[in-house]
Amino acid sequence: MTQILVTGGTGYIGSHTVVELQNAGYEVVIVDDLSNSNIDVLDNITKITGKKLAFEQFNLADAAKTDEFFSRNKNIAAIIHFAASKAVGESVQIPLHYYRNNLVSLMNLLDCQLKYGVANIVFSSSCTVYGQPDKLPVTESTPRKDAESPYGNTKRVNEDILHDTIHANPQLKGIALRYFNPIGAHPSALIGELPLGVPQNLVPFITQTAAGLRKELSIFGNDYDTVDGSAVRDYINVVDLAKAHVIAIERLLKGKNKAGYEVFNLGTGNGSSVLEIVNAFEKVTGVKLNYIIVPRRAGDIEKIWADTTYANNELGWKAEKGLEETLLSAWNWEKRVRRIQ
């Protein structure tokens, strides 16, 4: 059975990807430091798939521990690298933490790939590399811009690190998947987005407000040049996103990649405003949200959504789940976690 290392595999996107990898017949090893996730996720993955998985807890920014891990795990065929600090607003406040954690971990992985002969890596990138684009929707050839946040800059710099390392070492192959805004939860409601502390992303803040954990939802800005003044994003179901990672892994393992380093946008191709998300959530759940308008948040862009034509055609993948279904899955997850009937 082919073994895949998933870093950050107990996190939000990582855990859903582990499920899809196991469903596709892969053996999975997870490395996670549990800094923004919970060990209980492992049991819930097993409840979904009926399969056990290997897990080790450490931070990949520790070069010695990373090397020691690879010295003991000689059967890894490919890596999916999720492990990173990921909050835009927080990155503006503590940039050094983001640069240290997000850049060093990838460099340590690449060192070990070269040392131990692991050829394939799929990197968790982000549409933040496009900044505020001049033209919408964005394609893979849309110029990258200076990032609006340290988090976004780590994704851009990590793409450069990956590209340059593969260029210098043709035995390596890599795919960077540029996510737009993942939301929702597994239909089983056994795994979903459960940030530690105050949520930094919109939908978990919505569900926690609906559940009564938060007094009100803050909407950052209502004076953008958008349909209703609130910021616009391309929201994609996390299960659809996870399935794209399995396709990317198979592309590398089967040698179907057309270049040593490839990039794909993963989104729905549609933009929704924050207020449209709020209204859709209220419609599908019947729960009214208490929200207030507050000033714009540092690091946020006005609007962005994807042109997914290349991923649709080249990978044979497309987002399938609709917005209302996705928001309902997030609410069902929140209700299970909070034991709400």
XYZ file of C-alpha atoms in Angstrom:
341
model
C 0.000 0.000 0.000
C 1.387 3.412 -1.008
C 2.279 5.559 2.011
C 1.560 9.298 2.086
C 2.855 11.711 4.730
C 0.288 14.381 5.603
C 1.737 17.220 7.656
C -0.858 19.122 9.651
C -3.144 16.139 9.150
C -5.236 16.735 12.269
C -6.079 20.254 11.094
C -9.142 21.355 9.200
C -8.217 20.702 5.562
C -5.649 18.064 6.500
C -8.133 15.830 8.318
C -10.595 15.894 5.415
C -7.783 15.062 3.011
C -6.677 12.136 5.181
C -10.215 10.738 4.925
C -10.194 11.013 1.131
C -6.718 9.456 0.901
C -7.765 6.506 3.048
C -10.964 6.105 1.030
C -8.785 5.986 -2.100
C -6.686 3.151 -0.624
C -3.591 5.021 0.571
C -1.762 4.402 3.836
C -1.453 7.666 5.757
C 1.107 8.914 8.257
C 0.294 12.199 10.016
C 2.760 14.624 11.567
C 1.205 17.478 13.531
C 2.256 19.507 16.561
C -1.408 19.971 17.632
C -0.878 23.720 18.028
C -4.210 24.442 16.348
C -5.990 21.088 16.399
C -7.101 18.285 18.680
C -5.875 14.715 19.055
C -9.507 13.516 19.080
C -9.582 14.151 15.327
C -7.657 10.894 14.831
C -10.449 8.819 16.376
C -13.070 10.631 14.341
C -11.184 9.994 11.096
C -11.096 6.306 11.999
C -14.839 6.341 12.692
C -15.410 7.665 9.166
C -13.010 5.407 7.266
C -12.775 2.355 9.514
C -8.998 2.482 9.064
C -6.186 3.170 11.517
C -3.433 5.628 10.750
C -0.005 6.451 12.106
C 0.550 9.700 13.999
C 3.572 11.531 15.406
C 3.518 14.838 17.283
C 6.273 17.367 16.660
C 6.907 20.660 14.873
C 8.507 20.352 11.455
C 10.427 23.572 12.096
C 12.637 21.374 14.309
C 15.202 20.116 11.787
C 16.604 17.373 14.022
C 13.207 15.857 14.786
C 12.180 16.058 11.150
C 15.334 14.264 10.027
C 14.932 11.624 12.721
C 11.347 11.007 11.585
C 12.392 10.422 7.972
C 15.257 8.174 9.070
C 12.650 5.843 10.611
C 10.017 6.139 7.882
C 11.626 4.921 4.675
C 8.446 4.016 2.739
C 6.947 7.465 2.203
C 6.101 7.923 -1.477
C 4.751 11.475 -1.319
C 4.042 14.368 1.031
C 1.076 16.682 1.353
C 2.259 19.694 3.327
C -0.468 21.527 5.251
C 1.347 22.283 8.518
C 1.498 26.064 8.923
C 0.178 28.962 10.927
C -2.699 30.319 8.874
C -4.558 33.355 10.294
C -4.246 36.520 8.207
C -5.012 38.947 11.022
C -2.778 37.204 13.541
C 0.108 37.159 11.073
C 0.029 40.954 10.935
C 0.449 41.027 14.724
C 3.161 38.357 15.080
C 4.942 38.157 11.716
C 8.157 36.538 12.963
C 6.235 33.534 14.246
C 4.665 33.077 10.808
C 7.920 33.396 8.899
C 9.760 31.080 11.256
C 7.056 28.411 11.390
C 5.876 28.421 7.794
C 9.157 28.820 5.915
C 11.496 26.685 8.007
C 9.113 23.720 8.092
C 9.018 23.515 4.289
C 12.782 23.864 3.981
C 13.291 21.060 6.498
C 10.907 18.846 4.538
C 12.698 19.523 1.261
C 16.072 18.784 2.878
C 14.738 15.419 3.978
C 13.142 14.713 0.611
C 16.537 15.115 -1.011
C 18.363 13.163 1.674
C 15.929 10.240 1.858
C 14.726 10.100 -1.748
C 11.099 11.212 -1.404
C 10.324 12.621 -4.832
C 6.792 14.013 -4.594
C 5.192 16.888 -2.691
C 1.849 18.669 -2.850
C 1.986 22.078 -1.207
C -0.933 23.840 0.457
C -0.798 27.313 -1.055
C -3.360 30.092 -1.167
C -5.033 32.667 -3.367
C -3.437 35.233 -1.059
C -0.417 35.087 -3.395
C -2.461 37.121 -5.900
C -3.001 39.990 -3.451
C -5.772 42.242 -4.754
C -5.727 41.306 -8.454
C -6.235 43.907 -11.169
C -8.513 41.587 -13.122
C -11.063 38.990 -12.021
C -11.390 36.061 -12.020
C -7.786 35.040 -11.428
C -6.094 32.338 -13.458
C -2.876 30.506 -12.670
C -1.064 32.985 -14.908
C -2.424 36.023 -13.048
C 0.635 37.888 -11.740
C 1.356 37.403 -8.080
C 1.483 40.616 -6.092
C 3.081 41.797 -2.918
C 1.147 40.073 -0.167
C -1.331 41.974 1.990
C -0.210 40.030 5.086
C 2.783 38.089 6.430
C 0.695 34.910 6.126
C 0.135 35.575 2.434
C 3.813 36.350 1.997
C 4.832 33.017 3.517
C 2.724 31.260 0.887
C 4.346 33.277 -1.877
C 7.877 32.725 -0.570
C 7.202 29.011 -0.013
C 6.060 28.699 -3.618
C 9.378 30.257 -4.663
C 11.324 27.913 -2.383
C 9.508 24.923 -3.852
C 9.923 26.087 -7.441
C 13.635 26.862 -7.064
C 14.424 23.630 -5.205
C 12.676 21.514 -7.857
C 14.438 23.450 -10.623
C 17.793 22.688 -9.000
C 16.859 19.058 -8.252
C 14.954 17.517 -11.190
C 14.363 14.313 -9.228
C 11.791 16.241 -7.206
C 8.234 16.895 -8.418
C 5.781 19.291 -6.814
C 2.292 20.742 -7.168
C 1.169 23.933 -5.434
C -2.589 24.062 -4.910
C -3.803 27.624 -4.484
C -6.915 27.419 -2.310
C -9.562 30.025 -2.254
C -11.756 29.942 0.913
C -12.458 26.459 2.292
C -15.632 26.135 4.373
C -18.021 23.430 5.556
C -17.482 20.053 7.178
C -17.597 16.353 6.433
C -21.198 15.177 5.908
C -20.796 12.794 8.868
C -20.300 15.866 11.119
C -17.399 13.980 12.721
C -14.728 16.375 11.484
C -14.876 20.068 10.658
C -13.306 23.432 11.379
C -12.718 23.842 15.114
C -10.227 26.664 15.720
C -8.668 27.001 19.150
C -9.601 30.348 20.700
C -11.363 33.085 18.757
C -12.017 32.053 15.131
C -10.068 33.951 12.493
C -12.217 32.731 9.575
C -15.771 33.752 8.727
C -17.804 30.550 8.820
C -16.660 29.174 12.196
C -17.336 32.626 13.640
C -20.817 32.450 12.110
C -21.523 28.994 13.529
C -20.151 29.886 16.959
C -22.319 33.012 16.997
C -25.347 30.942 16.010
C -24.499 28.469 18.782
C -24.317 31.249 21.367
C -20.570 31.041 22.004
C -20.040 34.504 20.548
C -22.141 37.540 21.380
C -22.063 38.848 17.835
C -20.428 38.439 14.465
C -18.131 41.240 13.340
C -18.229 42.029 9.632
C -15.027 43.809 8.680
C -16.012 46.678 6.414
C -19.136 47.598 4.460
C -17.575 50.178 2.149
C -15.793 47.912 -0.347
C -16.577 48.224 -4.043
C -18.767 45.114 -4.033
C -22.445 44.244 -4.408
C -23.265 45.127 -0.792
C -20.056 46.731 0.488
C -18.741 43.624 2.232
C -15.683 41.692 1.043
C -16.089 38.993 -1.614
C -14.418 35.583 -1.595
C -14.661 32.269 -3.460
C -15.949 29.788 -0.857
C -15.246 26.120 -1.600
C -16.473 23.026 0.229
C -13.635 21.415 2.169
C -14.511 17.903 0.926
C -14.291 19.054 -2.692
C -10.943 20.613 -1.831
C -9.697 17.434 -0.140
C -10.542 15.329 -3.186
C -8.352 17.568 -5.336
C -5.355 16.604 -3.190
C -5.883 12.913 -3.930
C -5.975 13.701 -7.650
C -2.793 15.777 -7.346
C -0.999 12.945 -5.520
C -2.038 10.438 -8.166
C -0.874 12.812 -10.886
C 2.621 12.880 -9.368
C 2.828 9.185 -8.534
C 1.723 8.168 -12.033
C 4.075 10.657 -13.705
C 1.257 12.562 -15.396
C 2.616 15.962 -14.400
C 3.621 18.118 -17.381
C 6.385 19.960 -15.511
C 8.476 19.420 -12.412
C 6.537 22.179 -10.663
C 2.862 22.865 -11.371
C 0.259 25.253 -9.959
C -3.525 24.931 -9.827
C -6.306 27.180 -8.528
C -8.895 25.414 -6.382
C -12.166 27.293 -6.054
C -15.720 27.295 -7.330
C -15.343 30.095 -9.841
C -17.965 32.188 -8.035
C -17.598 35.048 -5.567
C -19.881 35.578 -2.562
C -19.890 38.550 -0.227
C -19.738 38.225 3.543
C -23.325 39.450 3.831
C -24.431 36.946 1.184
C -22.860 34.179 3.260
C -24.669 35.437 6.367
C -27.995 35.526 4.525
C -27.483 32.059 3.036
C -26.639 30.644 6.477
C -29.771 32.161 7.992
C -31.887 30.785 5.141
C -30.608 27.214 5.266
C -30.518 26.897 9.079
C -33.391 29.131 10.168
C -31.069 30.751 12.717
C -30.883 34.558 12.868
C -27.410 35.978 13.401
C -26.534 38.978 15.516
C -23.895 40.885 13.561
C -22.293 44.320 13.566
C -20.262 46.245 11.013
C -16.746 47.142 12.168
C -13.787 48.797 10.383
C -11.825 46.915 7.738
C -9.281 44.397 9.017
C -5.572 44.783 8.287
C -4.379 42.355 5.619
C -7.785 41.771 4.018
C -8.366 42.305 0.303
C -11.557 43.580 -1.292
C -12.610 40.773 -3.624
C -11.276 37.693 -5.336
C -12.550 34.558 -7.011
C -11.031 31.886 -9.196
C -11.020 30.894 -12.803
C -10.914 27.109 -12.335
C -10.781 26.154 -16.020
C -7.228 24.823 -15.864
C -7.845 22.606 -12.819
C -11.151 21.427 -14.289
C -9.566 20.439 -17.601
C -6.102 19.304 -16.531
C -6.937 17.515 -13.277
C -10.432 16.404 -14.221
C -11.621 17.966 -10.972
C -14.292 20.512 -10.147
C -16.101 21.758 -7.063
C -19.456 19.987 -6.816
C -21.119 21.012 -3.544
C -23.295 24.126 -3.397
C -23.066 26.984 -0.922
C -26.210 26.174 1.070
C -25.293 22.479 1.420
C -21.830 23.519 2.553
C -23.061 26.010 5.149
C -25.535 23.449 6.507
C -22.696 20.946 6.915
C -20.753 23.538 8.930
C -23.776 24.099 11.176
C -24.347 20.354 11.661
C -20.710 20.031 12.707
C -20.994 22.920 15.152
C -24.183 21.450 16.638
C -22.543 18.076 17.186
C -19.499 19.639 18.821
C -21.646 21.827 21.088
C -24.282 19.108 21.610
C -27.044 21.301 20.275
C -30.268 19.597 19.216
